[in-house]
Amino acid sequence: MAVAAGLAVAHAGPGITALRTVRTTFFPLLSGQGTCDHVALTFDDGPDPAATPQFLDALRERGVRATFFLLGSQVARASRLAADIADAGHEIGVHGWRHRYLPLRGPAATHADLAGTKEIIAAAAGMEPWLFRPPYGVLSTAGLVAAGRLGLTPVLWNCCGREWARGATAQSVYQSLLGDLEGGATVLLHDSDCTARPGSWRAALGALGLLLDECDRRGLRVGPLGKHGPHWQAPRRFPP
Ligand SMILES: [Zn+2]
């Protein structure tokens, strides 16, 4: 049943996996639902030489770790930054090579895209990614198959800052996050503007401290997806 439902979503294409109610009801893990006293903090589209170091500084000051979903093309340009993210104790996931829309790509291209990204992350950061977030939050059957073969667990989000929107500010991003912020949420922000308007990450960076303050007030722990609850652990790897 779960497999059939998952495939139905994959074939349905854009929009379906973006419907929050559908996601959280039928696909709690895919939607990023975690344990009720924890908020998973995730960043997409990096590493970005201008932005990522500032996010790393802000997180270090607050003693918070997060999950960074990296683009292979960005890692190729800034491999040292990928290592910096890992060295700071953050988790790294696969976000694809160039932020291409998966439903428009065939099985071979999709597999090569994810495999290449996983490989360059492992080489640059010295760690093996186990999480995969599809570009635009839209999966495809080929994407699910490739992720499965590569040992990658797909995950979306259920709380986003929308810093890419026209006119977004730190306050508007914070308000957008507040709308869906609760224990078990997976927050999406971007530490890069490579797929959005220039400088859009600044609103996300401005909102980050406000978000962490609010989580403190509510007694919510904030961390990477790997700490998001008992179901959120890297799959055990057994010797062949
Ligand atoms: Zn993205």
PDB file of C-alpha atoms and ligand atoms in Angstrom:
ATOM      1  CA  MET A   1       0.000   0.000   0.000  1.00  0.00           C
ATOM      2  CA  ALA A   2       2.708   2.421   1.010  1.00  0.00           C
ATOM      3  CA  VAL A   3       4.731   1.495  -2.069  1.00  0.00           C
ATOM      4  CA  ALA A   4       1.717   1.924  -4.338  1.00  0.00           C
ATOM      5  CA  ALA A   5       0.933   5.283  -2.793  1.00  0.00           C
ATOM      6  CA  GLY A   6       4.546   6.368  -3.165  1.00  0.00           C
ATOM      7  CA  LEU A   7       4.594   5.442  -6.830  1.00  0.00           C
ATOM      8  CA  ALA A   8       1.320   7.263  -7.369  1.00  0.00           C
ATOM      9  CA  VAL A   9       2.930  10.392  -5.993  1.00  0.00           C
ATOM     10  CA  ALA A  10       5.982   9.885  -8.147  1.00  0.00           C
ATOM     11  CA  HIS A  11       3.918   9.552 -11.317  1.00  0.00           C
ATOM     12  CA  ALA A  12       1.642  12.412 -10.415  1.00  0.00           C
ATOM     13  CA  GLY A  13       4.509  14.828 -10.900  1.00  0.00           C
ATOM     14  CA  PRO A  14       4.692  18.402  -9.695  1.00  0.00           C
ATOM     15  CA  GLY A  15       2.466  19.679  -6.989  1.00  0.00           C
ATOM     16  CA  ILE A  16       1.385  16.510  -5.250  1.00  0.00           C
ATOM     17  CA  THR A  17       4.395  16.083  -2.993  1.00  0.00           C
ATOM     18  CA  ALA A  18       4.183  19.787  -2.258  1.00  0.00           C
ATOM     19  CA  LEU A  19       0.744  19.432  -0.654  1.00  0.00           C
ATOM     20  CA  ARG A  20       1.502  19.585   3.027  1.00  0.00           C
ATOM     21  CA  THR A  21      -1.547  17.696   4.284  1.00  0.00           C
ATOM     22  CA  VAL A  22      -1.018  14.832   1.858  1.00  0.00           C
ATOM     23  CA  ARG A  23       2.623  14.628   2.737  1.00  0.00           C
ATOM     24  CA  THR A  24       2.316  14.719   6.485  1.00  0.00           C
ATOM     25  CA  THR A  25      -0.640  12.288   6.529  1.00  0.00           C
ATOM     26  CA  PHE A  26       0.621   9.624   4.147  1.00  0.00           C
ATOM     27  CA  PHE A  27       4.373  10.119   4.119  1.00  0.00           C
ATOM     28  CA  PRO A  28       5.492  11.305   7.560  1.00  0.00           C
ATOM     29  CA  LEU A  29       9.127  10.399   6.991  1.00  0.00           C
ATOM     30  CA  LEU A  30       9.221  11.833   3.468  1.00  0.00           C
ATOM     31  CA  SER A  31       7.660  15.055   4.719  1.00  0.00           C
ATOM     32  CA  GLY A  32      10.279  15.404   7.444  1.00  0.00           C
ATOM     33  CA  GLN A  33       8.091  14.616  10.453  1.00  0.00           C
ATOM     34  CA  GLY A  34      10.297  13.891  13.461  1.00  0.00           C
ATOM     35  CA  THR A  35      10.064  13.475  17.200  1.00  0.00           C
ATOM     36  CA  CYS A  36       7.862  16.011  18.975  1.00  0.00           C
ATOM     37  CA  ASP A  37      10.563  17.870  20.915  1.00  0.00           C
ATOM     38  CA  HIS A  38      12.943  18.303  17.979  1.00  0.00           C
ATOM     39  CA  VAL A  39      13.114  20.594  14.966  1.00  0.00           C
ATOM     40  CA  ALA A  40      15.311  19.533  12.042  1.00  0.00           C
ATOM     41  CA  LEU A  41      17.143  22.452  10.447  1.00  0.00           C
ATOM     42  CA  THR A  42      18.034  22.024   6.774  1.00  0.00           C
ATOM     43  CA  PHE A  43      19.694  24.212   4.146  1.00  0.00           C
ATOM     44  CA  ASP A  44      19.508  23.665   0.392  1.00  0.00           C
ATOM     45  CA  ASP A  45      21.434  24.676  -2.742  1.00  0.00           C
ATOM     46  CA  GLY A  46      24.914  25.258  -1.271  1.00  0.00           C
ATOM     47  CA  PRO A  47      27.744  25.358  -0.782  1.00  0.00           C
ATOM     48  CA  ASP A  48      27.926  29.038  -1.701  1.00  0.00           C
ATOM     49  CA  PRO A  49      31.235  30.870  -1.178  1.00  0.00           C
ATOM     50  CA  ALA A  50      29.481  34.127  -0.215  1.00  0.00           C
ATOM     51  CA  ALA A  51      26.732  32.740   1.980  1.00  0.00           C
ATOM     52  CA  THR A  52      27.612  29.364   3.491  1.00  0.00           C
ATOM     53  CA  PRO A  53      30.483  30.607   5.703  1.00  0.00           C
ATOM     54  CA  GLN A  54      28.097  33.106   7.289  1.00  0.00           C
ATOM     55  CA  PHE A  55      25.571  30.384   8.063  1.00  0.00           C
ATOM     56  CA  LEU A  56      28.336  28.218   9.503  1.00  0.00           C
ATOM     57  CA  ASP A  57      29.443  31.118  11.733  1.00  0.00           C
ATOM     58  CA  ALA A  58      25.880  31.755  12.920  1.00  0.00           C
ATOM     59  CA  LEU A  59      25.324  28.078  13.693  1.00  0.00           C
ATOM     60  CA  ARG A  60      28.641  27.783  15.504  1.00  0.00           C
ATOM     61  CA  GLU A  61      27.798  30.793  17.682  1.00  0.00           C
ATOM     62  CA  ARG A  62      24.543  29.142  18.676  1.00  0.00           C
ATOM     63  CA  GLY A  63      26.010  25.668  19.072  1.00  0.00           C
ATOM     64  CA  VAL A  64      23.514  24.277  16.540  1.00  0.00           C
ATOM     65  CA  ARG A  65      24.099  21.620  13.904  1.00  0.00           C
ATOM     66  CA  ALA A  66      22.053  21.179  10.756  1.00  0.00           C
ATOM     67  CA  THR A  67      21.718  19.218   7.525  1.00  0.00           C
ATOM     68  CA  PHE A  68      23.025  20.788   4.310  1.00  0.00           C
ATOM     69  CA  PHE A  69      21.665  19.432   1.020  1.00  0.00           C
ATOM     70  CA  LEU A  70      24.411  20.204  -1.467  1.00  0.00           C
ATOM     71  CA  LEU A  71      24.417  20.537  -5.237  1.00  0.00           C
ATOM     72  CA  GLY A  72      27.213  18.621  -6.965  1.00  0.00           C
ATOM     73  CA  SER A  73      27.906  21.553  -9.295  1.00  0.00           C
ATOM     74  CA  GLN A  74      28.365  23.840  -6.292  1.00  0.00           C
ATOM     75  CA  VAL A  75      30.657  21.359  -4.526  1.00  0.00           C
ATOM     76  CA  ALA A  76      32.767  21.216  -7.700  1.00  0.00           C
ATOM     77  CA  ARG A  77      33.256  24.989  -7.434  1.00  0.00           C
ATOM     78  CA  ALA A  78      33.815  25.099  -3.672  1.00  0.00           C
ATOM     79  CA  SER A  79      34.914  21.701  -2.437  1.00  0.00           C
ATOM     80  CA  ARG A  80      36.731  23.176   0.564  1.00  0.00           C
ATOM     81  CA  LEU A  81      33.406  24.559   1.790  1.00  0.00           C
ATOM     82  CA  ALA A  82      31.846  21.101   1.683  1.00  0.00           C
ATOM     83  CA  ALA A  83      34.688  19.929   3.911  1.00  0.00           C
ATOM     84  CA  ASP A  84      34.137  22.911   6.228  1.00  0.00           C
ATOM     85  CA  ILE A  85      30.479  21.952   6.621  1.00  0.00           C
ATOM     86  CA  ALA A  86      31.402  18.385   7.542  1.00  0.00           C
ATOM     87  CA  ASP A  87      34.271  19.481   9.790  1.00  0.00           C
ATOM     88  CA  ALA A  88      31.859  21.682  11.744  1.00  0.00           C
ATOM     89  CA  GLY A  89      29.825  18.579  12.569  1.00  0.00           C
ATOM     90  CA  HIS A  90      26.929  19.185  10.203  1.00  0.00           C
ATOM     91  CA  GLU A  91      25.224  16.516   8.173  1.00  0.00           C
ATOM     92  CA  ILE A  92      25.389  16.568   4.371  1.00  0.00           C
ATOM     93  CA  GLY A  93      22.772  15.277   1.959  1.00  0.00           C
ATOM     94  CA  VAL A  94      22.436  15.039  -1.824  1.00  0.00           C
ATOM     95  CA  HIS A  95      20.355  17.685  -3.636  1.00  0.00           C
ATOM     96  CA  GLY A  96      21.316  16.727  -7.216  1.00  0.00           C
ATOM     97  CA  TRP A  97      24.013  17.986  -9.528  1.00  0.00           C
ATOM     98  CA  ARG A  98      22.447  21.081 -11.107  1.00  0.00           C
ATOM     99  CA  HIS A  99      19.018  21.501  -9.553  1.00  0.00           C
ATOM    100  CA  ARG A 100      17.218  19.946 -12.495  1.00  0.00           C
ATOM    101  CA  TYR A 101      13.542  19.050 -12.370  1.00  0.00           C
ATOM    102  CA  LEU A 102      13.538  15.246 -12.001  1.00  0.00           C
ATOM    103  CA  PRO A 103      10.274  14.388 -13.822  1.00  0.00           C
ATOM    104  CA  LEU A 104      11.781  15.701 -17.059  1.00  0.00           C
ATOM    105  CA  ARG A 105      14.776  13.376 -16.853  1.00  0.00           C
ATOM    106  CA  GLY A 106      15.166   9.710 -17.709  1.00  0.00           C
ATOM    107  CA  PRO A 107      16.361   6.900 -15.442  1.00  0.00           C
ATOM    108  CA  ALA A 108      19.992   6.895 -16.631  1.00  0.00           C
ATOM    109  CA  ALA A 109      20.399  10.669 -16.377  1.00  0.00           C
ATOM    110  CA  THR A 110      18.733  10.712 -12.969  1.00  0.00           C
ATOM    111  CA  HIS A 111      20.940   7.946 -11.617  1.00  0.00           C
ATOM    112  CA  ALA A 112      24.091   9.611 -12.987  1.00  0.00           C
ATOM    113  CA  ASP A 113      23.022  12.929 -11.448  1.00  0.00           C
ATOM    114  CA  LEU A 114      22.533  11.513  -7.952  1.00  0.00           C
ATOM    115  CA  ALA A 115      25.520   9.164  -8.113  1.00  0.00           C
ATOM    116  CA  GLY A 116      27.848  11.951  -9.266  1.00  0.00           C
ATOM    117  CA  THR A 117      26.650  14.251  -6.498  1.00  0.00           C
ATOM    118  CA  LYS A 118      27.014  11.576  -3.842  1.00  0.00           C
ATOM    119  CA  GLU A 119      30.501  10.790  -5.120  1.00  0.00           C
ATOM    120  CA  ILE A 120      31.778  14.374  -5.143  1.00  0.00           C
ATOM    121  CA  ILE A 121      30.375  14.987  -1.654  1.00  0.00           C
ATOM    122  CA  ALA A 122      32.119  11.878  -0.349  1.00  0.00           C
ATOM    123  CA  ALA A 123      35.389  12.945  -1.981  1.00  0.00           C
ATOM    124  CA  ALA A 124      35.199  16.577  -0.827  1.00  0.00           C
ATOM    125  CA  ALA A 125      33.762  16.117   2.645  1.00  0.00           C
ATOM    126  CA  GLY A 126      35.006  12.656   3.540  1.00  0.00           C
ATOM    127  CA  MET A 127      31.573  11.461   4.548  1.00  0.00           C
ATOM    128  CA  GLU A 128      28.969   9.293   2.894  1.00  0.00           C
ATOM    129  CA  PRO A 129      25.591  11.036   2.387  1.00  0.00           C
ATOM    130  CA  TRP A 130      22.471   8.997   3.185  1.00  0.00           C
ATOM    131  CA  LEU A 131      19.783  11.626   2.611  1.00  0.00           C
ATOM    132  CA  PHE A 132      18.407  12.971  -0.666  1.00  0.00           C
ATOM    133  CA  ARG A 133      16.204  15.988  -1.254  1.00  0.00           C
ATOM    134  CA  PRO A 134      14.956  16.335  -4.836  1.00  0.00           C
ATOM    135  CA  PRO A 135      15.190  19.787  -6.456  1.00  0.00           C
ATOM    136  CA  TYR A 136      11.927  21.746  -6.006  1.00  0.00           C
ATOM    137  CA  GLY A 137      10.747  18.982  -3.657  1.00  0.00           C
ATOM    138  CA  VAL A 138       9.476  17.006  -6.632  1.00  0.00           C
ATOM    139  CA  LEU A 139      10.288  13.320  -6.924  1.00  0.00           C
ATOM    140  CA  SER A 140      10.003  11.005  -9.903  1.00  0.00           C
ATOM    141  CA  THR A 141       9.917   7.239 -10.215  1.00  0.00           C
ATOM    142  CA  ALA A 142      13.447   7.322 -11.614  1.00  0.00           C
ATOM    143  CA  GLY A 143      14.493   9.495  -8.692  1.00  0.00           C
ATOM    144  CA  LEU A 144      13.065   7.054  -6.168  1.00  0.00           C
ATOM    145  CA  VAL A 145      14.734   4.101  -7.879  1.00  0.00           C
ATOM    146  CA  ALA A 146      18.103   5.869  -8.115  1.00  0.00           C
ATOM    147  CA  ALA A 147      17.932   6.990  -4.486  1.00  0.00           C
ATOM    148  CA  GLY A 148      17.141   3.432  -3.403  1.00  0.00           C
ATOM    149  CA  ARG A 149      20.039   1.975  -5.347  1.00  0.00           C
ATOM    150  CA  LEU A 150      22.414   4.566  -3.947  1.00  0.00           C
ATOM    151  CA  GLY A 151      21.310   4.074  -0.351  1.00  0.00           C
ATOM    152  CA  LEU A 152      19.772   7.564  -0.180  1.00  0.00           C
ATOM    153  CA  THR A 153      16.624   8.262   1.840  1.00  0.00           C
ATOM    154  CA  PRO A 154      14.383  10.922   0.204  1.00  0.00           C
ATOM    155  CA  VAL A 155      13.151  13.693   2.469  1.00  0.00           C
ATOM    156  CA  LEU A 156      11.289  16.925   1.787  1.00  0.00           C
ATOM    157  CA  TRP A 157      10.283  19.499   4.441  1.00  0.00           C
ATOM    158  CA  ASN A 158       7.179  20.776   6.201  1.00  0.00           C
ATOM    159  CA  CYS A 159       8.186  24.298   7.271  1.00  0.00           C
ATOM    160  CA  CYS A 160       9.815  26.756   4.871  1.00  0.00           C
ATOM    161  CA  GLY A 161      10.979  30.343   4.973  1.00  0.00           C
ATOM    162  CA  ARG A 162      10.224  31.323   1.354  1.00  0.00           C
ATOM    163  CA  GLU A 163      13.230  33.649   1.310  1.00  0.00           C
ATOM    164  CA  TRP A 164      13.296  33.277  -2.463  1.00  0.00           C
ATOM    165  CA  ALA A 165      10.019  35.224  -2.769  1.00  0.00           C
ATOM    166  CA  ARG A 166      10.140  38.757  -4.113  1.00  0.00           C
ATOM    167  CA  GLY A 167      10.561  41.305  -1.327  1.00  0.00           C
ATOM    168  CA  ALA A 168      11.329  38.712   1.351  1.00  0.00           C
ATOM    169  CA  THR A 169      12.938  40.041   4.533  1.00  0.00           C
ATOM    170  CA  ALA A 170      14.253  38.409   7.687  1.00  0.00           C
ATOM    171  CA  GLN A 171      10.937  39.213   9.329  1.00  0.00           C
ATOM    172  CA  SER A 172       8.835  37.805   6.467  1.00  0.00           C
ATOM    173  CA  VAL A 173      10.925  34.625   6.425  1.00  0.00           C
ATOM    174  CA  TYR A 174      10.517  34.277  10.177  1.00  0.00           C
ATOM    175  CA  GLN A 175       6.747  34.786   9.918  1.00  0.00           C
ATOM    176  CA  SER A 176       6.561  32.179   7.167  1.00  0.00           C
ATOM    177  CA  LEU A 177       8.435  29.703   9.366  1.00  0.00           C
ATOM    178  CA  LEU A 178       6.210  30.455  12.365  1.00  0.00           C
ATOM    179  CA  GLY A 179       3.152  29.394  10.373  1.00  0.00           C
ATOM    180  CA  ASP A 180       4.288  25.754  10.396  1.00  0.00           C
ATOM    181  CA  LEU A 181       6.776  25.644  13.255  1.00  0.00           C
ATOM    182  CA  GLU A 182       6.046  22.868  15.729  1.00  0.00           C
ATOM    183  CA  GLY A 183       7.837  19.969  17.344  1.00  0.00           C
ATOM    184  CA  GLY A 184       8.772  17.430  14.675  1.00  0.00           C
ATOM    185  CA  ALA A 185       9.020  20.046  11.919  1.00  0.00           C
ATOM    186  CA  THR A 186      11.705  20.013   9.255  1.00  0.00           C
ATOM    187  CA  VAL A 187      12.668  23.582   8.404  1.00  0.00           C
ATOM    188  CA  LEU A 188      13.900  24.502   4.939  1.00  0.00           C
ATOM    189  CA  LEU A 189      16.109  27.547   4.366  1.00  0.00           C
ATOM    190  CA  HIS A 190      18.655  28.243   1.622  1.00  0.00           C
ATOM    191  CA  ASP A 191      22.325  29.072   2.224  1.00  0.00           C
ATOM    192  CA  SER A 192      22.739  29.969  -1.442  1.00  0.00           C
ATOM    193  CA  ASP A 193      21.091  32.111  -4.091  1.00  0.00           C
ATOM    194  CA  CYS A 194      22.309  30.023  -7.027  1.00  0.00           C
ATOM    195  CA  THR A 195      18.749  29.073  -7.965  1.00  0.00           C
ATOM    196  CA  ALA A 196      17.002  32.214  -6.695  1.00  0.00           C
ATOM    197  CA  ARG A 197      17.268  36.003  -6.852  1.00  0.00           C
ATOM    198  CA  PRO A 198      20.711  37.374  -5.911  1.00  0.00           C
ATOM    199  CA  GLY A 199      21.195  37.886  -2.181  1.00  0.00           C
ATOM    200  CA  SER A 200      17.985  36.092  -1.177  1.00  0.00           C
ATOM    201  CA  TRP A 201      19.936  34.071   1.396  1.00  0.00           C
ATOM    202  CA  ARG A 202      20.425  37.210   3.490  1.00  0.00           C
ATOM    203  CA  ALA A 203      16.779  37.137   4.566  1.00  0.00           C
ATOM    204  CA  ALA A 204      17.210  33.484   5.590  1.00  0.00           C
ATOM    205  CA  LEU A 205      20.337  34.314   7.563  1.00  0.00           C
ATOM    206  CA  GLY A 206      18.511  37.172   9.286  1.00  0.00           C
ATOM    207  CA  ALA A 207      15.621  34.884  10.211  1.00  0.00           C
ATOM    208  CA  LEU A 208      17.839  32.102  11.524  1.00  0.00           C
ATOM    209  CA  GLY A 209      18.557  33.728  14.891  1.00  0.00           C
ATOM    210  CA  LEU A 210      14.872  34.582  15.366  1.00  0.00           C
ATOM    211  CA  LEU A 211      13.945  30.971  14.619  1.00  0.00           C
ATOM    212  CA  LEU A 212      16.490  29.598  17.082  1.00  0.00           C
ATOM    213  CA  ASP A 213      15.277  32.051  19.753  1.00  0.00           C
ATOM    214  CA  GLU A 214      11.700  30.887  19.252  1.00  0.00           C
ATOM    215  CA  CYS A 215      12.688  27.221  19.442  1.00  0.00           C
ATOM    216  CA  ASP A 216      14.535  27.984  22.688  1.00  0.00           C
ATOM    217  CA  ARG A 217      11.411  29.671  24.070  1.00  0.00           C
ATOM    218  CA  ARG A 218       9.309  26.605  23.209  1.00  0.00           C
ATOM    219  CA  GLY A 219      11.849  24.156  24.596  1.00  0.00           C
ATOM    220  CA  LEU A 220      12.423  22.597  21.179  1.00  0.00           C
ATOM    221  CA  ARG A 221      15.804  21.107  20.386  1.00  0.00           C
ATOM    222  CA  VAL A 222      17.200  22.022  16.973  1.00  0.00           C
ATOM    223  CA  GLY A 223      19.503  19.748  15.013  1.00  0.00           C
ATOM    224  CA  PRO A 224      20.154  17.774  11.835  1.00  0.00           C
ATOM    225  CA  LEU A 225      17.795  15.184  10.369  1.00  0.00           C
ATOM    226  CA  GLY A 226      20.007  12.446  11.779  1.00  0.00           C
ATOM    227  CA  LYS A 227      18.845  13.552  15.250  1.00  0.00           C
ATOM    228  CA  HIS A 228      15.190  13.948  14.297  1.00  0.00           C
ATOM    229  CA  GLY A 229      13.962  10.813  16.021  1.00  0.00           C
ATOM    230  CA  PRO A 230      14.283   7.037  16.140  1.00  0.00           C
ATOM    231  CA  HIS A 231      13.434   6.596  12.441  1.00  0.00           C
ATOM    232  CA  TRP A 232      16.007   9.152  11.380  1.00  0.00           C
ATOM    233  CA  GLN A 233      19.272   7.300  11.358  1.00  0.00           C
ATOM    234  CA  ALA A 234      21.651   6.418   8.597  1.00  0.00           C
ATOM    235  CA  PRO A 235      20.936   2.888   7.400  1.00  0.00           C
ATOM    236  CA  ARG A 236      23.365   0.363   8.833  1.00  0.00           C
ATOM    237  CA  ARG A 237      25.837  -0.765   6.270  1.00  0.00           C
ATOM    238  CA  PHE A 238      26.719  -4.443   6.433  1.00  0.00           C
ATOM    239  CA  PRO A 239      29.783  -5.932   4.793  1.00  0.00           C
ATOM    240  CA  PRO A 240      28.955  -7.423   1.368  1.00  0.00           C
TER     241      PRO A 240
HETATM  242 ZN    ZN B   1      16.971  23.508  -4.058  1.00  0.00          ZN
END
